[in-house]
PDB file of C-alpha atoms in Angstrom:
ATOM      1  CA  MET A  24     -19.529 -19.375   0.469  1.00 61.00           C
ATOM      2  CA  LEU A  25     -18.087 -15.915   1.107  1.00 62.00           C
ATOM      3  CA  THR A  26     -20.347 -12.723   2.005  1.00 70.00           C
ATOM      4  CA  THR A  27     -20.036  -9.338  -0.516  1.00 72.00           C
ATOM      5  CA  ALA A  28     -18.296  -7.894   2.553  1.00 63.00           C
ATOM      6  CA  GLU A  29     -15.936 -10.588   2.360  1.00 59.00           C
ATOM      7  CA  MET A  30     -16.112 -10.276  -1.223  1.00 61.00           C
ATOM      8  CA  GLU A  31     -14.961  -7.083  -1.498  1.00 60.00           C
ATOM      9  CA  GLN A  32     -12.192  -6.981   0.887  1.00 61.00           C
ATOM     10  CA  CYS A  33     -10.657  -9.821  -1.093  1.00 64.00           C
ATOM     11  CA  SER A  34     -10.366  -7.237  -4.108  1.00 71.00           C
ATOM     12  CA  LEU A  35      -8.219  -5.244  -4.801  1.00 77.00           C
ATOM     13  CA  ASP A  36      -7.967  -0.896  -5.669  1.00 85.00           C
ATOM     14  CA  THR A  37      -7.045  -0.878  -8.729  1.00 90.00           C
ATOM     15  CA  ALA A  38      -6.921   2.527  -8.401  1.00 90.00           C
ATOM     16  CA  LEU A  39      -4.497   2.579  -6.096  1.00 90.00           C
ATOM     17  CA  ILE A  40      -2.351   0.008  -7.672  1.00 93.00           C
ATOM     18  CA  GLY A  41      -2.572   2.789 -10.766  1.00 95.00           C
ATOM     19  CA  LYS A  42      -0.869   5.267  -8.347  1.00 93.00           C
ATOM     20  CA  ARG A  43       1.681   3.596  -7.353  1.00 93.00           C
ATOM     21  CA  ILE A  44       2.914   2.430 -10.762  1.00 96.00           C
ATOM     22  CA  LYS A  45       3.078   5.932 -11.415  1.00 97.00           C
ATOM     23  CA  GLN A  46       4.779   6.576  -9.306  1.00 94.00           C
ATOM     24  CA  ALA A  47       6.830   4.476  -9.700  1.00 94.00           C
ATOM     25  CA  ARG A  48       7.845   5.166 -13.047  1.00 96.00           C
ATOM     26  CA  LYS A  49       8.126   8.937 -12.550  1.00 97.00           C
ATOM     27  CA  ALA A  50      10.454   8.422 -10.223  1.00 94.00           C
ATOM     28  CA  LYS A  51      12.908   6.409 -12.621  1.00 95.00           C
ATOM     29  CA  HIS A  52      12.245   9.686 -15.182  1.00 96.00           C
ATOM     30  CA  GLN A  53      10.308   7.014 -17.576  1.00 96.00           C
ATOM     31  CA  THR A  54       7.655   8.055 -19.381  1.00 97.00           C
ATOM     32  CA  GLN A  55       4.585   5.602 -20.548  1.00 97.00           C
ATOM     33  CA  GLU A  56       6.050   4.363 -23.669  1.00 98.00           C
ATOM     34  CA  HIS A  57       9.305   3.772 -22.562  1.00 97.00           C
ATOM     35  CA  LEU A  58       7.208   1.334 -19.886  1.00 97.00           C
ATOM     36  CA  ALA A  59       5.143   0.331 -22.669  1.00 97.00           C
ATOM     37  CA  GLY A  60       7.758  -0.397 -24.860  1.00 97.00           C
ATOM     38  CA  LEU A  61       9.331  -3.033 -22.135  1.00 96.00           C
ATOM     39  CA  CYS A  62       6.431  -4.786 -21.416  1.00 95.00           C
ATOM     40  CA  ASP A  63       5.346  -5.311 -24.660  1.00 95.00           C
ATOM     41  CA  CYS A  64       2.053  -3.691 -24.459  1.00 96.00           C
ATOM     42  CA  THR A  65       0.701   0.019 -25.699  1.00 97.00           C
ATOM     43  CA  PRO A  66       0.913   2.847 -23.194  1.00 97.00           C
ATOM     44  CA  THR A  67      -3.135   3.350 -23.585  1.00 98.00           C
ATOM     45  CA  HIS A  68      -2.981   0.167 -21.637  1.00 98.00           C
ATOM     46  CA  ILE A  69      -0.866   1.850 -19.054  1.00 98.00           C
ATOM     47  CA  CYS A  70      -2.339   4.996 -19.267  1.00 98.00           C
ATOM     48  CA  ASN A  71      -5.257   3.368 -18.177  1.00 97.00           C
ATOM     49  CA  ILE A  72      -4.429   1.510 -15.840  1.00 97.00           C
ATOM     50  CA  GLU A  73      -2.991   4.932 -14.017  1.00 97.00           C
ATOM     51  CA  ASN A  74      -5.294   6.414 -13.351  1.00 96.00           C
ATOM     52  CA  GLY A  75      -7.152   2.820 -12.488  1.00 93.00           C
ATOM     53  CA  LYS A  76      -9.903   3.075 -15.165  1.00 95.00           C
ATOM     54  CA  ILE A  77      -8.308  -1.096 -16.016  1.00 95.00           C
ATOM     55  CA  GLY A  78      -7.377  -3.613 -13.220  1.00 92.00           C
ATOM     56  CA  ILE A  79      -4.079  -5.944 -14.431  1.00 94.00           C
ATOM     57  CA  SER A  80      -2.806  -8.875 -14.772  1.00 94.00           C
ATOM     58  CA  LEU A  81      -0.580 -10.845 -13.019  1.00 92.00           C
ATOM     59  CA  GLU A  82       2.081 -11.133 -15.159  1.00 95.00           C
ATOM     60  CA  LEU A  83       1.886  -7.670 -16.593  1.00 97.00           C
ATOM     61  CA  LEU A  84       2.461  -6.395 -12.957  1.00 96.00           C
ATOM     62  CA  PHE A  85       5.383  -8.645 -12.296  1.00 95.00           C
ATOM     63  CA  LYS A  86       7.010  -7.291 -15.621  1.00 96.00           C
ATOM     64  CA  ILE A  87       6.582  -3.744 -14.099  1.00 97.00           C
ATOM     65  CA  SER A  88       7.603  -4.583 -10.693  1.00 95.00           C
ATOM     66  CA  ILE A  89      10.777  -5.779 -12.116  1.00 95.00           C
ATOM     67  CA  ILE A  90      11.090  -2.941 -14.200  1.00 96.00           C
ATOM     68  CA  LEU A  91      10.752  -0.278 -12.264  1.00 95.00           C
ATOM     69  CA  GLY A  92      12.549  -2.919  -9.010  1.00 92.00           C
ATOM     70  CA  LYS A  93       9.594  -2.395  -6.524  1.00 90.00           C
ATOM     71  CA  SER A  94       8.606  -5.554  -5.027  1.00 86.00           C
ATOM     72  CA  MET A  95       4.537  -6.454  -5.828  1.00 86.00           C
ATOM     73  CA  ASP A  96       3.998  -6.552  -2.670  1.00 82.00           C
ATOM     74  CA  TYR A  97       4.883  -2.314  -3.295  1.00 84.00           C
ATOM     75  CA  PHE A  98       2.119  -2.097  -5.357  1.00 87.00           C
ATOM     76  CA  VAL A  99      -1.066  -3.988  -3.732  1.00 84.00           C
ATOM     77  CA  MET A 100      -0.032  -3.023   0.095  1.00 73.00           C
ATOM     78  CA  ASP A 101      -3.231  -1.196   1.753  1.00 63.00           C
ATOM     79  CA  HIS A 102      -5.025  -4.501   0.924  1.00 56.00           C
ATOM     80  CA  PRO A 103      -5.249  -6.249   4.368  1.00 50.00           C
ATOM     81  CA  GLY A 104      -3.308  -9.452   4.421  1.00 52.00           C
ATOM     82  CA  VAL A 105      -0.062  -7.406   2.951  1.00 59.00           C
ATOM     83  CA  ASN A 106       3.107  -7.387   5.236  1.00 66.00           C
ATOM     84  CA  PRO A 107       3.042  -4.284   6.976  1.00 74.00           C
ATOM     85  CA  ALA A 108       6.848  -4.013   6.938  1.00 75.00           C
ATOM     86  CA  ILE A 109       6.324  -2.742   3.264  1.00 70.00           C
ATOM     87  CA  LYS A 110       3.852  -0.686   4.496  1.00 73.00           C
ATOM     88  CA  ILE A 111       6.637   1.358   7.458  1.00 83.00           C
ATOM     89  CA  ASN A 112       9.595   0.950   5.489  1.00 81.00           C
ATOM     90  CA  ALA A 113       8.066   3.022   2.201  1.00 77.00           C
ATOM     91  CA  GLU A 114       5.772   5.426   3.437  1.00 82.00           C
ATOM     92  CA  ILE A 115       6.513   5.741   7.286  1.00 89.00           C
ATOM     93  CA  ALA A 116       9.848   6.030   7.501  1.00 92.00           C
ATOM     94  CA  PRO A 117      10.749   7.999   5.502  1.00 93.00           C
ATOM     95  CA  LYS A 118       8.338  10.415   7.490  1.00 94.00           C
ATOM     96  CA  LEU A 119      10.162   9.500  10.737  1.00 95.00           C
ATOM     97  CA  THR A 120      13.361  10.584   9.669  1.00 95.00           C
ATOM     98  CA  GLN A 121      12.661  13.951   8.650  1.00 96.00           C
ATOM     99  CA  CYS A 122      11.600  14.610  12.340  1.00 95.00           C
ATOM    100  CA  ASP A 123      13.563  16.077  14.998  1.00 96.00           C
ATOM    101  CA  SER A 124      14.258  13.769  18.081  1.00 96.00           C
ATOM    102  CA  GLN A 125      11.484  16.573  19.872  1.00 96.00           C
ATOM    103  CA  MET A 126       9.010  15.399  17.375  1.00 96.00           C
ATOM    104  CA  LEU A 127      10.259  11.552  17.418  1.00 96.00           C
ATOM    105  CA  ASP A 128       9.519  11.069  21.022  1.00 96.00           C
ATOM    106  CA  MET A 129       5.403  13.224  20.433  1.00 96.00           C
ATOM    107  CA  VAL A 130       5.530  10.287  18.180  1.00 95.00           C
ATOM    108  CA  ASP A 131       6.768   7.704  20.102  1.00 96.00           C
ATOM    109  CA  HIS A 132       4.221   8.425  22.566  1.00 96.00           C
ATOM    110  CA  PHE A 133       2.052   9.150  20.711  1.00 94.00           C
ATOM    111  CA  LEU A 134       2.275   5.104  19.488  1.00 94.00           C
ATOM    112  CA  ASP A 135       2.616   3.673  23.582  1.00 94.00           C
ATOM    113  CA  SER A 136      -1.286   5.360  23.803  1.00 94.00           C
ATOM    114  CA  LEU A 137      -2.357   4.253  20.334  1.00 92.00           C
ATOM    115  CA  ILE A 138      -1.336   0.418  21.151  1.00 92.00           C
ATOM    116  CA  SER A 139      -2.367   0.878  24.944  1.00 93.00           C
ATOM    117  CA  PHE A 140      -6.556   2.300  23.861  1.00 90.00           C
ATOM    118  CA  ARG A 141      -6.281  -0.838  20.505  1.00 87.00           C
ATOM    119  CA  ASP A 142      -5.683  -3.224  23.480  1.00 89.00           C
ATOM    120  CA  ASP A 143      -7.968  -1.767  25.815  1.00 88.00           C
ATOM    121  CA  LEU A 144     -10.255  -1.908  23.786  1.00 87.00           C
ATOM    122  CA  SER A 145      -9.347  -5.950  23.398  1.00 85.00           C
ATOM    123  CA  ARG A 146      -9.649  -7.039  26.569  1.00 86.00           C
ATOM    124  CA  ARG A 147     -13.340  -4.819  26.582  1.00 84.00           C
ATOM    125  CA  LEU A 148     -14.071  -6.260  23.712  1.00 82.00           C
ATOM    126  CA  SER A 149     -13.614  -9.619  24.890  1.00 81.00           C
ATOM    127  CA  GLU A 150     -15.038  -9.293  28.124  1.00 81.00           C
ATOM    128  CA  THR A 151     -18.241  -8.622  27.435  1.00 78.00           C
ATOM    129  CA  ASN A 152     -18.684 -11.770  24.696  1.00 73.00           C
ATOM    130  CA  ARG A 153     -18.037 -13.915  27.636  1.00 74.00           C
ATOM    131  CA  THR A 154     -21.160 -12.488  29.070  1.00 64.00           C
TER     132      THR A 154
END
């Protein structure tokens, strides 16, 4: 039996999914009415999904992902089980292309420090748990 905390970890962020649908729809210059027509639902339904008022069915998310040219992972990528490469490619890489060489050196150094800190913390916790 899952605990309440474990159940919450398994739930999807419907508001975030809706926000990403809206962003992808606008990037394709589509109206809610047009998307709704292609998905065989109402514009109100699309509006409610985009505003996080209701969840989305797997079937509708699949249709929308095809219509908007995005993977389903794109809409749910902040879920703990999703491949980190999706977030890197969709959100981080575009920002890195805007950096000059000095900024990239700083980012590289920051990531090295962050990874080292994480590894050190993990090692210390592991040692503490053994005692």
